[in-house]
PDB file of C-alpha atoms in Angstrom:
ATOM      1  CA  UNK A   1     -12.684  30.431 -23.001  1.00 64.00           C
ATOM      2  CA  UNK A   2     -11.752  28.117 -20.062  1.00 63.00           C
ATOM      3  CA  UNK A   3      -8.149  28.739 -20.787  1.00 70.00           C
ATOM      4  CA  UNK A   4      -8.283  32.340 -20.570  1.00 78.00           C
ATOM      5  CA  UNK A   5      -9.248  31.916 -17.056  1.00 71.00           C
ATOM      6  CA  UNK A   6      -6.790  29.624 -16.272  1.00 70.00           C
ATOM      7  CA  UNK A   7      -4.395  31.795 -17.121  1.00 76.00           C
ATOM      8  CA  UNK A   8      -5.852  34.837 -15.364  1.00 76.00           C
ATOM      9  CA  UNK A   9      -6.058  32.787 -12.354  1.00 71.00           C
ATOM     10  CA  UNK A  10      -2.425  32.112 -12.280  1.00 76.00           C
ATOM     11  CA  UNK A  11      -1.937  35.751 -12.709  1.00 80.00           C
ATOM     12  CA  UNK A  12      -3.963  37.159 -10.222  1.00 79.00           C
ATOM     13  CA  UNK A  13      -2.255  33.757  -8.211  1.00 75.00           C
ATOM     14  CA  UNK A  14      -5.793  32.692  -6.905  1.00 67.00           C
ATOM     15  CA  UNK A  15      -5.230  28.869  -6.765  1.00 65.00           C
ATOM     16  CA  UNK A  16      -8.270  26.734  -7.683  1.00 63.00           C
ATOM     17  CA  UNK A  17      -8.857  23.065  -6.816  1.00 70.00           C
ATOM     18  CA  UNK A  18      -8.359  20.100  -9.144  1.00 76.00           C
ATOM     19  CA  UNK A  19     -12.072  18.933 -10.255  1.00 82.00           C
ATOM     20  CA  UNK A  20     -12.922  15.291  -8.644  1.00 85.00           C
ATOM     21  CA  UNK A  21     -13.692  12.370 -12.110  1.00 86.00           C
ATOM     22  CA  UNK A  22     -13.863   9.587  -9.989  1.00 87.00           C
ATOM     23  CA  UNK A  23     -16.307   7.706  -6.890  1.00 89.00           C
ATOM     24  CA  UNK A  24     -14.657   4.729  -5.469  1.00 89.00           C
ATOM     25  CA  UNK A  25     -17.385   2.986  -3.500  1.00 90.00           C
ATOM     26  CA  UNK A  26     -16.632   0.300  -0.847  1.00 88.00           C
ATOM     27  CA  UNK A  27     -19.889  -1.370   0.626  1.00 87.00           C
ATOM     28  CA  UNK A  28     -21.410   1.884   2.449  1.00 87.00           C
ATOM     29  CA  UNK A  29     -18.025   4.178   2.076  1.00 88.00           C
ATOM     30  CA  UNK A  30     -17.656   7.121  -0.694  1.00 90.00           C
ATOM     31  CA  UNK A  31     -14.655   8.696  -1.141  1.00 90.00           C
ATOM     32  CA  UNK A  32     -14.485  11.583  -4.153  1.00 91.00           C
ATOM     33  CA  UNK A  33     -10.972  11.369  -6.110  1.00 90.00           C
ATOM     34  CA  UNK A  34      -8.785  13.548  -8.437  1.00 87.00           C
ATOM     35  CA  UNK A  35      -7.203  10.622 -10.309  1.00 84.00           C
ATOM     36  CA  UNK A  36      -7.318   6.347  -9.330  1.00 81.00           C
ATOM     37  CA  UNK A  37      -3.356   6.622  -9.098  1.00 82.00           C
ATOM     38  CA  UNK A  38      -4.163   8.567  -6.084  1.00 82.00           C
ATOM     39  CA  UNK A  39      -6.307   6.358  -4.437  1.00 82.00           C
ATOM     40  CA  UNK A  40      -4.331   3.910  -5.029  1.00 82.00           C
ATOM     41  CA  UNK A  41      -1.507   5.410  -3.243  1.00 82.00           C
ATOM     42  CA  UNK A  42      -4.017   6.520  -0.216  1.00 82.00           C
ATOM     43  CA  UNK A  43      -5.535   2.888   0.026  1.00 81.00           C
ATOM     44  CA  UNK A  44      -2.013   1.428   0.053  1.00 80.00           C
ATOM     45  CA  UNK A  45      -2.012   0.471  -3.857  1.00 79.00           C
ATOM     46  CA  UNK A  46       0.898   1.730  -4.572  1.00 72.00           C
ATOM     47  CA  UNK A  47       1.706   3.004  -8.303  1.00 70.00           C
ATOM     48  CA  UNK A  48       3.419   0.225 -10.605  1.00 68.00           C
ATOM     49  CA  UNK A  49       3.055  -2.397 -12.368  1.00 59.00           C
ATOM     50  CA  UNK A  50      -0.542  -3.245 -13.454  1.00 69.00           C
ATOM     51  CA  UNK A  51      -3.699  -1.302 -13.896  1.00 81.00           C
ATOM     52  CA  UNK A  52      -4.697   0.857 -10.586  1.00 82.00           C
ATOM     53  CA  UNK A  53      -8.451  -0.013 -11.657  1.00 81.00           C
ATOM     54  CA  UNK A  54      -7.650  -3.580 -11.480  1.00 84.00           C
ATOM     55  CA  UNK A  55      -6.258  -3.707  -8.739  1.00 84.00           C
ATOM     56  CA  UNK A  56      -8.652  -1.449  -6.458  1.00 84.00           C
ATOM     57  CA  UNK A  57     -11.441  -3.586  -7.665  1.00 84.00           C
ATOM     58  CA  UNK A  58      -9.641  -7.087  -6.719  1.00 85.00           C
ATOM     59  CA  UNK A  59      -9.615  -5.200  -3.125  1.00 84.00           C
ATOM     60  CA  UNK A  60     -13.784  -4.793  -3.198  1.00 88.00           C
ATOM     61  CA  UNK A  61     -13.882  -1.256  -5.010  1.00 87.00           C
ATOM     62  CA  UNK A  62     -15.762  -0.144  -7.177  1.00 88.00           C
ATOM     63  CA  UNK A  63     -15.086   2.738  -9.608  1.00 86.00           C
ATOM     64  CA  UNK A  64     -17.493   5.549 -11.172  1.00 88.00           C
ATOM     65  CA  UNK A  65     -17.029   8.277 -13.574  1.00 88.00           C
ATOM     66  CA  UNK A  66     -18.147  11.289 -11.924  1.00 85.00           C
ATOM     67  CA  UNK A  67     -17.313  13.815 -15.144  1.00 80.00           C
ATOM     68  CA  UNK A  68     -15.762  16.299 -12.944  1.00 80.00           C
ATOM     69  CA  UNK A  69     -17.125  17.808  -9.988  1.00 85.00           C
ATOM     70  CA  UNK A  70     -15.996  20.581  -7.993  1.00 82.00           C
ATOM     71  CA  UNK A  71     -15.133  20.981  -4.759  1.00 83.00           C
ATOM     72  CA  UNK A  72     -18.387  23.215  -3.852  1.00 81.00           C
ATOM     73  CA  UNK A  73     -20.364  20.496  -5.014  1.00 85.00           C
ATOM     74  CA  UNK A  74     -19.232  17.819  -2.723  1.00 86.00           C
ATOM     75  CA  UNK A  75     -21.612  17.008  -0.228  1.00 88.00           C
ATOM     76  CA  UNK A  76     -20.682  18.406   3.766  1.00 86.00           C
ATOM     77  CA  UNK A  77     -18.907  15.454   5.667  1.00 85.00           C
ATOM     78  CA  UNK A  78     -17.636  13.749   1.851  1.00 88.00           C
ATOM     79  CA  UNK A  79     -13.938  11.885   2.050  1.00 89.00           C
ATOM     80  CA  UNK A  80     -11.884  12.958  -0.548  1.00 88.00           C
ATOM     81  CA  UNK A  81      -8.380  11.885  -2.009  1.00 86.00           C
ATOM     82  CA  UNK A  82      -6.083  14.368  -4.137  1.00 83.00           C
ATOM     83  CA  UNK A  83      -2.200  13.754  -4.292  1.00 80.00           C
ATOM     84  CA  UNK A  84      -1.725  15.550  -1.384  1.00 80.00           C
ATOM     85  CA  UNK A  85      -3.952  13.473   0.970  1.00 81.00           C
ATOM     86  CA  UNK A  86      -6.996  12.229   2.643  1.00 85.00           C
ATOM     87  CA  UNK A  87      -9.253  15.273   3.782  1.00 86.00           C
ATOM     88  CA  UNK A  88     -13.111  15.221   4.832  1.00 86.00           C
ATOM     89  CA  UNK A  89     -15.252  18.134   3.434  1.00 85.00           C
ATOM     90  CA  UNK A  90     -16.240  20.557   6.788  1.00 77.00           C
ATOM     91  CA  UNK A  91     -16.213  23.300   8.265  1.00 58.00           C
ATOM     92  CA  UNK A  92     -12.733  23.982   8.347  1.00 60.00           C
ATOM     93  CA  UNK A  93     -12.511  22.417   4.627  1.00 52.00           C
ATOM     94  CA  UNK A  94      -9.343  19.983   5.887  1.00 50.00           C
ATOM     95  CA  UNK A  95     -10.184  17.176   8.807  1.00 51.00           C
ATOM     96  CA  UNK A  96      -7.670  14.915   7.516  1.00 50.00           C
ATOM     97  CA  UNK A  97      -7.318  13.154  10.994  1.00 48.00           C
ATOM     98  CA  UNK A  98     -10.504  11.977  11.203  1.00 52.00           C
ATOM     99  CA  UNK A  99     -10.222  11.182   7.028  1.00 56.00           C
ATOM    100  CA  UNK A 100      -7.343   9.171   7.381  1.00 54.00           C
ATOM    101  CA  UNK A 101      -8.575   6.768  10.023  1.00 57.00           C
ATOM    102  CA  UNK A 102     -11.694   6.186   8.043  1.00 57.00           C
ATOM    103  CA  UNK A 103      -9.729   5.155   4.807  1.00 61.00           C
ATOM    104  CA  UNK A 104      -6.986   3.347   7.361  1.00 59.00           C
ATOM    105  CA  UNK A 105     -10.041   1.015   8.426  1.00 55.00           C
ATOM    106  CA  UNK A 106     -10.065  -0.017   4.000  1.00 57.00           C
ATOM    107  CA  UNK A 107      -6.519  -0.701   4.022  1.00 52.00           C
TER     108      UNK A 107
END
């Protein structure tokens, strides 16, 4: 089962990337997202009071349930948002410079 291999991962100590659930869309921008709270933090919503949905959809975003999706399955040149950062899927698997000012321009 999936938590036999979990666990076998941590063993071995191969680390493995946390699946992306959500798509926040703004106008012609995608970015791919571990949790809202987040993105909310990246696109300077910070966590507190009141929903993180609400809010990021009072600033023109709109949310979609993307029922996991793993990193491999992002599309080359896709923005994505853990709780570590911005990053842009490429070749070297962490732009976050370029990331960052494309998210900056949402703020």
């Amino acid at each position: 089962g999936k938590g036999i291999l979990v666990n076998r991962r941590r063993d071995l100590g191969v680390e493995t990337r946390k699946e992306f659930t959500y798509l926040i869309k703004k106008g012609k921008r995608e970015y791919y997202v571990t949790s809202p709270t987040a993105a909310g933090e990246a696109l300077g919503i910070p966590h507190g009071a009141g929903s993180v949905y609400v809010r990021l959809e009072k600033k023109g975003y709109v949310l979609e349930d993307l029922h996991q999706i793993h990193f491999g399955d992002l599309p080359e040149g896709a923005i994505y948002i853990t709780s570590n950062g911005i990053y842009k899927k490429g070749e070297s698997n962490g732009d976050y410079e370029s990331a960052d000012s494309a998210v900056s321009r949402d703020r």
